Amino acid sequence: MEKLSQLIKGPDLIVAPCALNPIMAQMAALAGFKAAYLSGGSLGWYKGVTEAGLSLTEMIQVVVDIRTVTPIPVVLDAGGGWGDPVHIHRTVAMSEAAGVQCIEIEDQLLPRRVEHHVGIDRLVPIGLATDRIKEAVAARTNPDTLIVGRTNALRVGGMDDALRRGEAMKKAGADMLFLWGRKPEEMRTIAERLPAPLMTFAPPDGWSSFPISKAEMAKLGYRLAASSGTAFAAMVKAVRQSYECLAQDRLDPFLGAGGAEKEMKAAHKVTGLDKLLEIERRTMKDA
């Protein structure tokens, strides 16, 4: 697969769906996506501790698990970087060692607060935020590793503060900027005021009903759109329905009759069972 550092130099918007484990990343690659997003928010729910309870090492382990089975570029939601600027060096070093191609570092106060998930963000001063970015750039040993400067200041101090923080992160060396915002008018303002390449979140419902198309977003300067939770939400709904139907002796309408066996076989194909069987049968004939 092409490196993400090269992809964002192109004219297109790269969509990176949420992947929390190897098979999700493999399915993303099979669906044609050119990158996958390891979302701290969704991984926090997946592990039952929220993003505030995640450690650097457990997120890196997920990256290693993904990279073991697929070369799809991984975008790591590193949150506040797990520490002060001095700690950012280990965050970047471990990320690069695991094969992460893009590291998103934001200006959240550490340790993270659970209330972030209900729209209450606590941000560090702009000086500390830019020092995190400077040290991330200084810690980088692979020139293809992308450093993204992110801020959620839009819902704390408003657009002007968010733009100031974005400008400061760019001056600190960020390769790409990510100003959290969901509204089309916010996205347009950000693109008018800040240089490309820009990162954003994909609309929760995709682009089928969103006022700005992917092509239009690319023209505005957006090059990376992370779908942070849609696939996780789909998984939760599917599993909940499966459990309810099993408990109530009902056929799961999502899978239908024979669907479970069919999808298990599909999972075997995704994870390369045939290839593993071929190796085993070729090398263990006399065992």
Short mmCIF file of C-alpha atoms in Angstrom, two decimals:
data_model
loop_
_atom_site.label_atom_id
_atom_site.label_comp_id
_atom_site.label_asym_id
_atom_site.label_seq_id
_atom_site.Cartn_x
_atom_site.Cartn_y
_atom_site.Cartn_z
CA MET A 1 0.00 0.00 0.00
CA GLU A 2 1.08 3.57 -0.67
CA LYS A 3 2.46 5.57 2.26
CA LEU A 4 0.06 8.02 3.84
CA SER A 5 2.68 10.77 3.56
CA GLN A 6 2.46 10.40 -0.21
CA LEU A 7 -1.31 10.02 -0.33
CA ILE A 8 -1.97 13.34 1.37
CA LYS A 9 0.13 15.08 -1.28
CA GLY A 10 -2.43 14.00 -3.84
CA PRO A 11 -5.74 15.65 -4.76
CA ASP A 12 -8.08 13.28 -2.94
CA LEU A 13 -9.61 13.04 0.52
CA ILE A 14 -8.33 9.90 2.21
CA VAL A 15 -11.02 8.32 4.41
CA ALA A 16 -9.72 6.25 7.33
CA PRO A 17 -12.43 4.13 9.01
CA CYS A 18 -12.15 3.11 12.65
CA ALA A 19 -10.24 -0.16 13.16
CA LEU A 20 -9.90 -1.47 16.71
CA ASN A 21 -8.44 -4.89 15.95
CA PRO A 22 -6.77 -6.81 13.13
CA ILE A 23 -9.87 -8.14 11.39
CA MET A 24 -11.44 -4.67 11.26
CA ALA A 25 -8.26 -3.35 9.64
CA GLN A 26 -8.22 -6.26 7.18
CA MET A 27 -11.84 -5.62 6.25
CA ALA A 28 -11.08 -1.91 5.79
CA ALA A 29 -8.30 -2.78 3.37
CA LEU A 30 -10.53 -5.23 1.49
CA ALA A 31 -13.21 -2.54 1.21
CA GLY A 32 -10.69 -0.35 -0.60
CA PHE A 33 -9.70 2.07 2.13
CA LYS A 34 -6.12 3.32 2.04
CA ALA A 35 -5.73 3.96 5.78
CA ALA A 36 -7.28 2.95 9.10
CA TYR A 37 -7.90 5.05 12.22
CA LEU A 38 -7.19 3.73 15.70
CA SER A 39 -9.63 5.90 17.62
CA GLY A 40 -8.92 6.44 21.29
CA GLY A 41 -12.57 7.18 21.92
CA SER A 42 -13.90 3.99 20.34
CA LEU A 43 -11.08 1.84 21.74
CA GLY A 44 -11.92 3.20 25.19
CA TRP A 45 -15.52 2.02 24.85
CA TYR A 46 -14.36 -1.26 23.32
CA LYS A 47 -12.21 -1.91 26.39
CA GLY A 48 -14.85 -0.59 28.79
CA VAL A 49 -12.64 2.10 30.35
CA THR A 50 -13.26 5.18 28.13
CA GLU A 51 -10.43 6.98 26.38
CA ALA A 52 -9.32 8.48 29.70
CA GLY A 53 -8.32 5.01 30.92
CA LEU A 54 -6.17 3.97 27.96
CA SER A 55 -2.40 3.69 28.14
CA LEU A 56 0.18 4.22 25.41
CA THR A 57 1.37 0.63 25.54
CA GLU A 58 -2.06 -0.94 25.08
CA MET A 59 -2.82 1.26 22.07
CA ILE A 60 0.58 0.44 20.56
CA GLN A 61 -0.14 -3.26 21.08
CA VAL A 62 -3.29 -2.89 18.99
CA VAL A 63 -1.19 -1.27 16.25
CA VAL A 64 1.28 -4.16 16.39
CA ASP A 65 -1.59 -6.65 16.13
CA ILE A 66 -2.94 -4.80 13.08
CA ARG A 67 0.44 -4.42 11.42
CA THR A 68 1.11 -8.13 11.88
CA VAL A 69 -1.65 -9.02 9.43
CA THR A 70 -2.08 -6.03 7.09
CA PRO A 71 0.11 -3.24 5.70
CA ILE A 72 -2.72 -0.68 5.76
CA PRO A 73 -1.36 2.65 7.11
CA VAL A 74 -2.51 3.29 10.68
CA VAL A 75 -3.44 6.74 11.99
CA LEU A 76 -2.98 6.75 15.77
CA ASP A 77 -5.21 8.92 17.93
CA ALA A 78 -2.54 9.68 20.54
CA GLY A 79 -4.69 12.15 22.47
CA GLY A 80 -2.48 14.40 24.56
CA GLY A 81 0.56 12.26 23.82
CA TRP A 82 0.55 10.61 27.28
CA GLY A 83 2.55 13.27 29.00
CA ASP A 84 4.58 16.44 28.88
CA PRO A 85 6.89 17.24 25.96
CA VAL A 86 9.58 14.99 27.43
CA HIS A 87 7.14 12.06 27.39
CA ILE A 88 6.14 12.79 23.79
CA HIS A 89 9.52 11.37 22.72
CA ARG A 90 8.57 7.88 23.94
CA THR A 91 5.11 8.20 22.40
CA VAL A 92 6.61 8.96 18.99
CA ALA A 93 9.39 6.36 19.33
CA MET A 94 6.97 3.56 20.22
CA SER A 95 4.56 4.65 17.50
CA GLU A 96 7.26 4.56 14.85
CA ALA A 97 8.59 1.24 16.12
CA ALA A 98 5.08 -0.21 15.75
CA GLY A 99 4.75 1.13 12.19
CA VAL A 100 2.33 4.00 12.82
CA GLN A 101 2.35 6.37 9.84
CA CYS A 102 0.40 9.27 11.34
CA ILE A 103 0.24 10.46 14.96
CA GLU A 104 -2.52 12.80 16.09
CA ILE A 105 -1.55 14.89 19.16
CA GLU A 106 -3.97 17.32 20.75
CA ASP A 107 -4.03 19.99 23.42
CA GLN A 108 -6.13 18.12 25.98
CA LEU A 109 -5.24 18.40 29.65
CA LEU A 110 -3.61 15.29 31.11
CA PRO A 111 -4.63 13.02 32.67
CA ARG A 112 -7.64 12.87 30.38
CA ARG A 113 -11.08 13.53 31.80
CA VAL A 114 -14.08 11.28 31.19
CA GLU A 115 -16.28 14.35 30.72
CA HIS A 116 -14.57 14.88 27.36
CA HIS A 117 -17.14 12.36 26.09
CA VAL A 118 -20.04 14.63 27.04
CA GLY A 119 -18.60 17.66 25.28
CA ILE A 120 -16.57 19.22 28.11
CA ASP A 121 -12.95 19.72 27.09
CA ARG A 122 -10.13 20.97 29.29
CA LEU A 123 -7.25 22.32 27.26
CA VAL A 124 -3.64 23.10 28.14
CA PRO A 125 -2.22 26.58 27.48
CA ILE A 126 -1.22 27.23 23.89
CA GLY A 127 2.48 27.25 24.81
CA LEU A 128 2.38 23.71 26.17
CA ALA A 129 0.28 22.60 23.20
CA THR A 130 2.88 23.85 20.74
CA ASP A 131 5.74 22.39 22.80
CA ARG A 132 4.11 18.96 22.44
CA ILE A 133 4.10 19.37 18.66
CA LYS A 134 7.70 20.68 18.57
CA GLU A 135 8.92 17.69 20.56
CA ALA A 136 6.91 15.24 18.46
CA VAL A 137 8.63 16.64 15.37
CA ALA A 138 12.02 16.52 17.12
CA ALA A 139 11.43 12.91 18.21
CA ARG A 140 10.54 11.75 14.71
CA THR A 141 13.18 9.57 13.06
CA ASN A 142 11.19 8.56 9.98
CA PRO A 143 10.56 11.53 7.65
CA ASP A 144 7.37 9.82 6.42
CA THR A 145 5.80 9.90 9.89
CA LEU A 146 3.07 12.53 9.90
CA ILE A 147 2.48 14.68 12.98
CA VAL A 148 -1.05 16.06 13.27
CA GLY A 149 -1.77 18.97 15.58
CA ARG A 150 -5.33 18.75 16.89
CA THR A 151 -7.43 21.04 19.04
CA ASN A 152 -11.01 20.87 20.34
CA ALA A 153 -10.90 24.57 21.17
CA LEU A 154 -13.86 25.27 18.89
CA ARG A 155 -16.27 24.02 21.57
CA VAL A 156 -14.31 25.63 24.41
CA GLY A 157 -13.09 29.06 23.36
CA GLY A 158 -14.72 29.40 19.96
CA MET A 159 -13.45 29.71 16.41
CA ASP A 160 -10.90 32.47 16.99
CA ASP A 161 -9.14 30.54 19.75
CA ALA A 162 -9.22 27.35 17.68
CA LEU A 163 -7.65 29.13 14.71
CA ARG A 164 -4.95 30.68 16.91
CA ARG A 165 -4.06 27.27 18.27
CA GLY A 166 -4.04 25.77 14.79
CA GLU A 167 -1.74 28.50 13.49
CA ALA A 168 0.61 28.01 16.45
CA MET A 169 0.73 24.23 15.92
CA LYS A 170 1.55 24.75 12.24
CA LYS A 171 4.41 27.09 13.17
CA ALA A 172 5.59 24.44 15.65
CA GLY A 173 6.03 22.01 12.76
CA ALA A 174 2.76 20.06 12.49
CA ASP A 175 2.43 18.38 9.09
CA MET A 176 -1.35 18.53 9.22
CA LEU A 177 -3.92 20.37 11.33
CA PHE A 178 -7.13 19.00 12.80
CA LEU A 179 -9.57 21.49 14.31
CA TRP A 180 -12.50 19.53 15.69
CA GLY A 181 -15.73 20.68 14.11
CA ARG A 182 -18.76 18.92 12.68
CA LYS A 183 -20.72 21.75 11.04
CA PRO A 184 -20.16 22.46 7.34
CA GLU A 185 -19.80 26.19 7.92
CA GLU A 186 -17.11 25.52 10.54
CA MET A 187 -15.21 23.27 8.15
CA ARG A 188 -15.32 25.93 5.44
CA THR A 189 -14.06 28.65 7.79
CA ILE A 190 -11.20 26.47 8.98
CA ALA A 191 -10.19 25.71 5.39
CA GLU A 192 -10.31 29.39 4.46
CA ARG A 193 -8.05 30.40 7.35
CA LEU A 194 -5.58 27.53 7.67
CA PRO A 195 -3.23 25.90 5.16
CA ALA A 196 -3.67 22.44 3.69
CA PRO A 197 -3.35 19.59 4.34
CA LEU A 198 -6.16 19.43 6.89
CA MET A 199 -7.65 16.52 8.82
CA THR A 200 -11.22 16.19 10.03
CA PHE A 201 -13.78 13.64 11.17
CA ALA A 202 -15.97 11.95 8.60
CA PRO A 203 -19.70 12.65 9.08
CA PRO A 204 -21.23 10.02 11.42
CA ASP A 205 -23.72 9.05 8.69
CA GLY A 206 -21.19 9.27 5.87
CA TRP A 207 -21.38 11.63 2.91
CA SER A 208 -24.67 10.47 1.44
CA SER A 209 -26.57 13.31 3.15
CA PHE A 210 -23.73 15.63 4.19
CA PRO A 211 -23.83 19.13 2.62
CA ILE A 212 -20.17 18.99 1.54
CA SER A 213 -19.05 16.16 -0.75
CA LYS A 214 -15.71 14.40 -0.45
CA ALA A 215 -14.58 16.07 -3.66
CA GLU A 216 -15.52 19.50 -2.32
CA MET A 217 -13.72 18.81 0.95
CA ALA A 218 -10.61 17.85 -0.98
CA LYS A 219 -10.78 21.14 -2.91
CA LEU A 220 -10.99 22.97 0.42
CA GLY A 221 -7.71 21.37 1.48
CA TYR A 222 -8.89 18.42 3.54
CA ARG A 223 -6.78 15.34 2.90
CA LEU A 224 -7.64 12.97 5.75
CA ALA A 225 -11.06 12.18 7.24
CA ALA A 226 -11.18 9.75 10.15
CA SER A 227 -14.41 7.87 10.77
CA SER A 228 -13.95 7.57 14.49
CA GLY A 229 -16.93 5.55 15.65
CA THR A 230 -19.37 4.52 12.93
CA ALA A 231 -17.99 1.00 12.47
CA PHE A 232 -17.83 0.52 16.24
CA ALA A 233 -21.47 1.64 16.58
CA ALA A 234 -22.46 -0.83 13.85
CA MET A 235 -20.63 -3.60 15.70
CA VAL A 236 -22.36 -2.76 18.99
CA LYS A 237 -25.79 -2.80 17.37
CA ALA A 238 -25.13 -6.09 15.58
CA VAL A 239 -23.80 -7.83 18.70
CA ARG A 240 -26.59 -6.53 20.92
CA GLN A 241 -29.22 -7.78 18.47
CA SER A 242 -27.47 -11.14 18.20
CA TYR A 243 -27.45 -11.59 21.98
CA GLU A 244 -31.08 -10.53 22.35
CA CYS A 245 -32.20 -12.95 19.64
CA LEU A 246 -30.17 -15.81 21.12
CA ALA A 247 -31.58 -15.15 24.60
CA GLN A 248 -35.16 -14.97 23.30
CA ASP A 249 -34.92 -17.97 20.95
CA ARG A 250 -35.48 -15.79 17.90
CA LEU A 251 -33.72 -15.85 14.55
CA ASP A 252 -31.45 -12.85 14.17
CA PRO A 253 -32.93 -10.94 11.20
CA PHE A 254 -29.56 -9.34 10.50
CA LEU A 255 -27.85 -12.67 9.79
CA GLY A 256 -30.89 -14.64 8.67
CA ALA A 257 -31.09 -18.43 8.45
CA GLY A 258 -27.62 -19.88 7.86
CA GLY A 259 -26.07 -16.43 8.07
CA ALA A 260 -23.85 -17.16 11.05
CA GLU A 261 -22.08 -20.02 9.30
CA LYS A 262 -21.79 -18.00 6.09
CA GLU A 263 -20.21 -15.01 7.85
CA MET A 264 -17.84 -17.21 9.85
CA LYS A 265 -16.56 -18.64 6.58
CA ALA A 266 -16.19 -15.09 5.26
CA ALA A 267 -14.16 -14.20 8.36
CA HIS A 268 -11.93 -17.23 7.74
CA LYS A 269 -11.28 -15.92 4.23
CA VAL A 270 -10.52 -12.38 5.46
CA THR A 271 -7.99 -13.66 7.97
CA GLY A 272 -6.23 -15.90 5.44
CA LEU A 273 -7.17 -19.37 6.62
CA ASP A 274 -6.56 -20.91 3.18
CA LYS A 275 -3.00 -19.57 3.08
CA LEU A 276 -2.25 -20.90 6.56
CA LEU A 277 -3.68 -24.30 5.67
CA GLU A 278 -1.52 -24.43 2.53
CA ILE A 279 1.64 -23.71 4.54
CA GLU A 280 0.75 -26.24 7.19
CA ARG A 281 -0.07 -29.01 4.72
CA ARG A 282 3.06 -28.31 2.65
CA THR A 283 5.46 -28.26 5.60
CA MET A 284 3.93 -30.75 8.03
CA LYS A 285 3.21 -33.70 5.72
CA ASP A 286 5.44 -36.04 7.70
CA ALA A 287 4.61 -34.74 11.19
#
